[in-house]
Amino acid sequence: WRDVSFRYDKREVPATVKTVEYDPNRSGFISLVSYKDGEKRYVLLPQSVKVGDTILASEDAPVKAGNSRPLNKIPVGSFVYNVEIKPDGGAKIARSAGNYAEVIAIDGGFAHLKMPHLKLEK
C-alpha cells in the first residue's frame, strides 16, 4: 500500500517527477516526486505530466498541469482535480482517474466549481 499525499502542503518547494506508477488500490496512476529539499512523496498527477517534469505548490505557481494553486487564483474555465473543501484539509473532490471539476466563476474570493457527475447506465 502506497501512502499518497493529498495535501500538497510543501509550499514554494519545487518537486521533480521521478516515476509514474500503477497502483492496484486506486483507479488512477500515482507519481513519486522528489522535492528540492530531498523529501519524496507519492502524489496524484494528471496524465499529461511525465517523468522529469517539475511541479510546484504555490500561490504564484505557473498555470500548468501538475501545479497547485488556491482556487481563487486559477483562471475561470480551467479544469482542476484533487480539490480541497477547506484549506489544508486534504483533497476530497475529483480524485479518481479521469475525474475533474471546472472553475466556472470567482466571486468574493470564492471559486464556483462545476462538479463532476456520474453517468449511470440502465
Coordinates of N, CA and C in Angstrom, one line a residue:
W1 N 0.9 -1.2 0.0 CA 0.0 0.0 0.0 C 0.9 1.2 0.0
R2 N 0.7 2.1 -1.0 CA 1.5 3.3 -1.0 C 0.7 4.5 -0.4
D3 N 1.4 5.2 0.4 CA 0.8 6.4 1.1 C 0.9 7.6 0.2
V4 N -0.3 8.0 -0.3 CA -0.4 9.1 -1.2 C -0.7 10.4 -0.5
S5 N 0.1 11.5 -0.7 CA -0.2 12.8 -0.1 C -1.3 13.5 -0.9
F6 N -2.4 13.8 -0.2 CA -3.4 14.6 -0.8 C -3.4 16.0 -0.4
R7 N -2.4 16.4 0.4 CA -2.4 17.8 1.0 C -1.6 18.8 0.2
Y8 N -0.6 18.4 -0.5 CA 0.3 19.4 -1.3 C 0.7 20.5 -0.3
D9 N 1.1 20.2 0.9 CA 1.5 21.2 1.9 C 2.9 21.7 1.9
K10 N 3.7 21.2 0.9 CA 5.1 21.7 0.8 C 5.0 22.9 -0.2
R11 N 4.8 24.0 0.3 CA 4.6 25.2 -0.5 C 6.0 25.8 -0.9
E12 N 6.1 26.3 -2.1 CA 7.2 27.0 -2.6 C 8.5 26.1 -2.7
V13 N 8.3 24.8 -2.7 CA 9.4 23.8 -2.9 C 9.1 23.0 -4.2
P14 N 9.9 23.3 -5.2 CA 9.7 22.5 -6.5 C 10.0 21.0 -6.3
A15 N 9.3 20.2 -7.0 CA 9.5 18.8 -7.0 C 9.6 18.2 -8.4
T16 N 10.4 17.2 -8.6 CA 10.7 16.6 -9.9 C 10.0 15.2 -9.9
V17 N 9.2 14.9 -10.9 CA 8.5 13.7 -11.1 C 9.6 12.6 -11.4
K18 N 9.7 11.6 -10.5 CA 10.7 10.5 -10.7 C 10.1 9.3 -11.3
T19 N 8.8 9.0 -11.0 CA 8.2 7.8 -11.6 C 6.7 8.1 -11.8
V20 N 6.1 7.3 -12.7 CA 4.7 7.2 -12.8 C 4.3 5.8 -12.7
E21 N 3.5 5.4 -11.7 CA 3.3 4.0 -11.3 C 1.8 3.7 -11.3
Y22 N 1.5 2.4 -11.6 CA 0.2 1.8 -11.5 C 0.1 1.4 -10.0
D23 N -1.0 1.7 -9.4 CA -1.3 1.3 -8.1 C -2.6 0.5 -8.1
P24 N -2.6 -0.8 -7.8 CA -3.8 -1.6 -7.9 C -4.9 -1.2 -6.9
N25 N -4.6 -0.4 -6.0 CA -5.6 0.0 -5.0 C -6.3 1.3 -5.4
R26 N -5.9 1.9 -6.6 CA -6.5 3.1 -7.0 C -7.0 3.0 -8.5
S27 N -7.8 4.0 -8.9 CA -8.3 4.0 -10.2 C -7.3 4.7 -11.2
G28 N -6.5 5.6 -10.6 CA -5.6 6.4 -11.4 C -4.1 6.1 -11.1
F29 N -3.3 6.6 -11.9 CA -1.8 6.4 -11.7 C -1.3 7.4 -10.6
I30 N -0.3 7.0 -10.0 CA 0.4 7.9 -9.0 C 1.8 8.1 -9.4
S31 N 2.4 9.2 -8.8 CA 3.8 9.5 -9.2 C 4.6 9.7 -7.9
L32 N 5.8 9.2 -8.0 CA 6.8 9.5 -6.9 C 7.5 10.8 -7.3
V33 N 7.4 11.8 -6.4 CA 8.1 13.1 -6.7 C 9.2 13.3 -5.6
S34 N 10.2 13.9 -6.1 CA 11.4 14.3 -5.2 C 11.4 15.8 -5.1
Y35 N 11.2 16.3 -3.8 CA 11.3 17.7 -3.6 C 12.7 18.2 -3.6
K36 N 12.9 19.4 -3.8 CA 14.3 20.0 -3.9 C 15.0 19.9 -2.5
D37 N 14.2 19.8 -1.4 CA 14.8 19.6 -0.1 C 15.2 18.2 0.2
G38 N 14.9 17.3 -0.7 CA 15.3 15.8 -0.5 C 14.1 14.9 -0.2
E39 N 13.0 15.5 0.3 CA 11.9 14.6 0.7 C 11.2 14.0 -0.6
K40 N 10.7 12.8 -0.4 CA 10.0 12.1 -1.5 C 8.6 11.8 -1.0
R41 N 7.6 11.9 -2.0 CA 6.2 11.6 -1.7 C 5.5 11.1 -2.9
Y42 N 4.5 10.3 -2.7 CA 3.6 9.9 -3.8 C 2.5 10.9 -3.9
V43 N 2.1 11.3 -5.1 CA 1.1 12.2 -5.3 C 0.2 11.8 -6.5
L44 N -1.0 12.3 -6.6 CA -1.8 12.1 -7.8 C -1.4 13.2 -8.8
L45 N -1.2 12.9 -10.1 CA -0.9 13.8 -11.1 C -1.7 13.6 -12.3
P46 N -2.0 14.6 -13.1 CA -2.7 14.3 -14.4 C -1.9 13.5 -15.4
Q47 N -2.6 12.9 -16.3 CA -1.9 12.1 -17.3 C -0.9 12.8 -18.2
S48 N -1.0 14.1 -18.3 CA -0.1 14.8 -19.2 C 1.3 15.1 -18.5
V49 N 1.4 14.9 -17.2 CA 2.7 15.1 -16.5 C 3.5 13.8 -16.7
K50 N 4.8 14.0 -17.1 CA 5.7 12.9 -17.4 C 6.9 12.9 -16.4
V51 N 7.6 11.8 -16.4 CA 8.9 11.7 -15.6 C 9.8 12.8 -16.1
G52 N 10.4 13.5 -15.1 CA 11.3 14.6 -15.4 C 10.7 16.0 -15.3
D53 N 9.4 16.0 -15.4 CA 8.7 17.3 -15.2 C 8.8 17.9 -13.8
T54 N 8.7 19.2 -13.7 CA 8.8 19.8 -12.3 C 7.4 20.3 -12.0
I55 N 7.0 20.1 -10.7 CA 5.7 20.6 -10.3 C 6.0 21.5 -9.1
L56 N 5.0 22.4 -8.8 CA 5.2 23.4 -7.7 C 3.8 23.7 -7.0
A57 N 3.8 23.7 -5.7 CA 2.6 24.2 -5.0 C 2.9 25.5 -4.4
S58 N 2.2 26.5 -5.0 CA 2.5 27.9 -4.6 C 1.3 28.8 -5.0
E59 N 1.2 29.9 -4.4 CA 0.1 30.9 -4.8 C 0.5 31.5 -6.1
D60 N 1.8 31.5 -6.5 CA 2.2 32.2 -7.7 C 2.8 31.1 -8.7
A61 N 2.4 29.8 -8.5 CA 2.9 28.8 -9.4 C 2.3 29.1 -10.8
P62 N 3.1 28.8 -11.9 CA 2.6 28.9 -13.2 C 1.4 28.0 -13.4
V63 N 0.4 28.5 -14.2 CA -0.8 27.7 -14.5 C -0.4 26.7 -15.5
K64 N -0.1 25.4 -15.0 CA 0.2 24.3 -15.9 C -0.1 23.0 -15.2
A65 N -0.3 22.0 -15.9 CA -0.7 20.7 -15.4 C 0.3 20.2 -14.3
G66 N -0.3 19.8 -13.2 CA 0.5 19.3 -12.1 C 0.8 20.3 -11.0
N67 N 0.7 21.6 -11.3 CA 1.0 22.6 -10.3 C -0.3 22.8 -9.4
S68 N -0.1 23.3 -8.2 CA -1.1 23.5 -7.3 C -1.2 25.0 -6.9
R69 N -2.4 25.6 -7.0 CA -2.6 27.0 -6.6 C -4.0 27.0 -5.8
P70 N -4.2 28.1 -5.1 CA -5.5 28.3 -4.5 C -6.6 28.5 -5.6
L71 N -7.8 28.0 -5.3 CA -8.8 28.0 -6.4 C -9.1 29.4 -6.8
N72 N -9.0 30.4 -5.9 CA -9.3 31.8 -6.3 C -8.2 32.4 -7.2
K73 N -7.2 31.7 -7.4 CA -6.1 32.2 -8.3 C -5.9 31.3 -9.6
I74 N -6.9 30.5 -9.8 CA -6.9 29.7 -11.1 C -7.9 30.4 -12.0
P75 N -7.5 30.5 -13.3 CA -8.4 31.2 -14.3 C -9.7 30.5 -14.5
V76 N -10.8 31.3 -14.7 CA -12.1 30.7 -15.0 C -12.0 29.9 -16.3
G77 N -12.6 28.7 -16.3 CA -12.6 27.9 -17.4 C -11.6 26.7 -17.3
S78 N -10.7 26.8 -16.3 CA -9.7 25.8 -16.1 C -10.4 24.5 -15.5
F79 N -9.8 23.4 -15.8 CA -10.2 22.1 -15.2 C -9.2 21.8 -14.1
V80 N -9.8 21.4 -12.9 CA -9.0 21.1 -11.7 C -9.3 19.7 -11.2
Y81 N -8.4 19.2 -10.4 CA -8.6 17.9 -9.8 C -8.0 17.9 -8.4
N82 N -8.3 16.9 -7.6 CA -7.7 16.8 -6.3 C -7.9 18.1 -5.4
V83 N -9.2 18.5 -5.3 CA -9.6 19.8 -4.8 C -9.9 19.6 -3.3
E84 N -9.4 20.5 -2.5 CA -9.7 20.6 -1.0 C -11.0 21.4 -0.8
I85 N -11.8 21.0 0.2 CA -13.0 21.7 0.5 C -12.7 22.8 1.4
K86 N -11.7 22.6 2.4 CA -11.2 23.6 3.3 C -9.7 23.7 3.1
P87 N -9.1 24.9 3.3 CA -7.7 25.0 3.1 C -6.9 24.0 4.1
D88 N -5.9 23.4 3.5 CA -5.1 22.4 4.3 C -5.9 21.2 4.8
G89 N -7.1 20.9 4.2 CA -7.9 19.8 4.7 C -7.7 18.5 3.9
G90 N -6.8 18.6 2.9 CA -6.6 17.4 2.1 C -7.7 17.3 1.0
A91 N -7.3 16.8 -0.1 CA -8.2 16.8 -1.3 C -9.4 15.8 -1.0
K92 N -10.5 16.3 -1.5 CA -11.8 15.5 -1.3 C -12.5 15.4 -2.6
I93 N -12.3 16.3 -3.5 CA -13.2 16.4 -4.8 C -12.3 16.0 -6.0
A94 N -12.9 15.3 -6.9 CA -12.2 14.9 -8.2 C -10.9 14.3 -8.0
R95 N -10.9 13.2 -7.3 CA -9.6 12.5 -7.1 C -9.4 11.2 -7.9
S96 N -10.5 10.7 -8.5 CA -10.3 9.4 -9.2 C -9.9 9.6 -10.7
A97 N -9.5 8.6 -11.3 CA -9.0 8.6 -12.7 C -10.0 9.2 -13.6
G98 N -9.6 10.2 -14.4 CA -10.4 10.8 -15.4 C -11.5 11.8 -14.8
N99 N -11.4 12.0 -13.6 CA -12.4 12.9 -12.9 C -11.8 14.3 -12.8
Y100 N -12.7 15.3 -12.9 CA -12.2 16.7 -12.8 C -13.4 17.6 -12.5
A101 N -13.1 18.8 -12.1 CA -14.2 19.9 -11.9 C -13.7 21.1 -12.7
E102 N -14.6 21.9 -13.0 CA -14.3 23.1 -13.8 C -14.6 24.4 -13.0
V103 N -13.6 25.3 -13.0 CA -13.8 26.6 -12.4 C -14.7 27.4 -13.3
I104 N -15.9 27.8 -12.8 CA -16.8 28.5 -13.6 C -17.0 30.0 -13.2
A105 N -16.5 30.3 -12.0 CA -16.6 31.7 -11.6 C -15.7 31.9 -10.3
I106 N -15.2 33.1 -10.2 CA -14.5 33.5 -9.0 C -15.3 34.7 -8.5
D107 N -15.8 34.7 -7.2 CA -16.7 35.7 -6.7 C -16.4 35.9 -5.2
G108 N -16.0 37.1 -4.9 CA -15.7 37.4 -3.4 C -14.7 36.5 -2.8
G109 N -13.7 36.1 -3.6 CA -12.6 35.3 -3.1 C -12.9 33.8 -3.0
F110 N -14.1 33.4 -3.5 CA -14.5 32.0 -3.5 C -14.6 31.6 -5.0
A111 N -14.3 30.3 -5.2 CA -14.4 29.7 -6.5 C -15.7 28.9 -6.6
H112 N -16.3 29.0 -7.8 CA -17.5 28.2 -8.0 C -17.1 27.1 -9.0
L113 N -17.4 25.9 -8.7 CA -17.0 24.8 -9.5 C -18.2 24.0 -10.1
K114 N -18.0 23.6 -11.3 CA -19.0 22.7 -11.9 C -18.4 21.3 -11.6
M115 N -19.2 20.6 -10.8 CA -18.7 19.4 -10.2 C -18.8 18.2 -11.2
P116 N -18.0 17.2 -10.9 CA -18.1 16.0 -11.8 C -19.4 15.3 -11.5
H117 N -19.9 14.6 -12.5 CA -21.1 13.9 -12.3 C -20.9 12.4 -12.7
L118 N -21.8 11.6 -12.2 CA -21.8 10.2 -12.5 C -22.7 9.9 -13.7
K119 N -22.2 9.1 -14.6 CA -23.1 8.6 -15.7 C -23.5 7.2 -15.4
L120 N -24.8 7.1 -15.2 CA -25.4 5.8 -14.8 C -26.0 5.2 -16.0
E121 N -25.7 4.0 -16.2 CA -26.3 3.2 -17.4 C -27.5 2.4 -16.9
K122 N -28.5 2.3 -17.7 CA -29.6 1.5 -17.4 C -29.5 0.1 -17.9

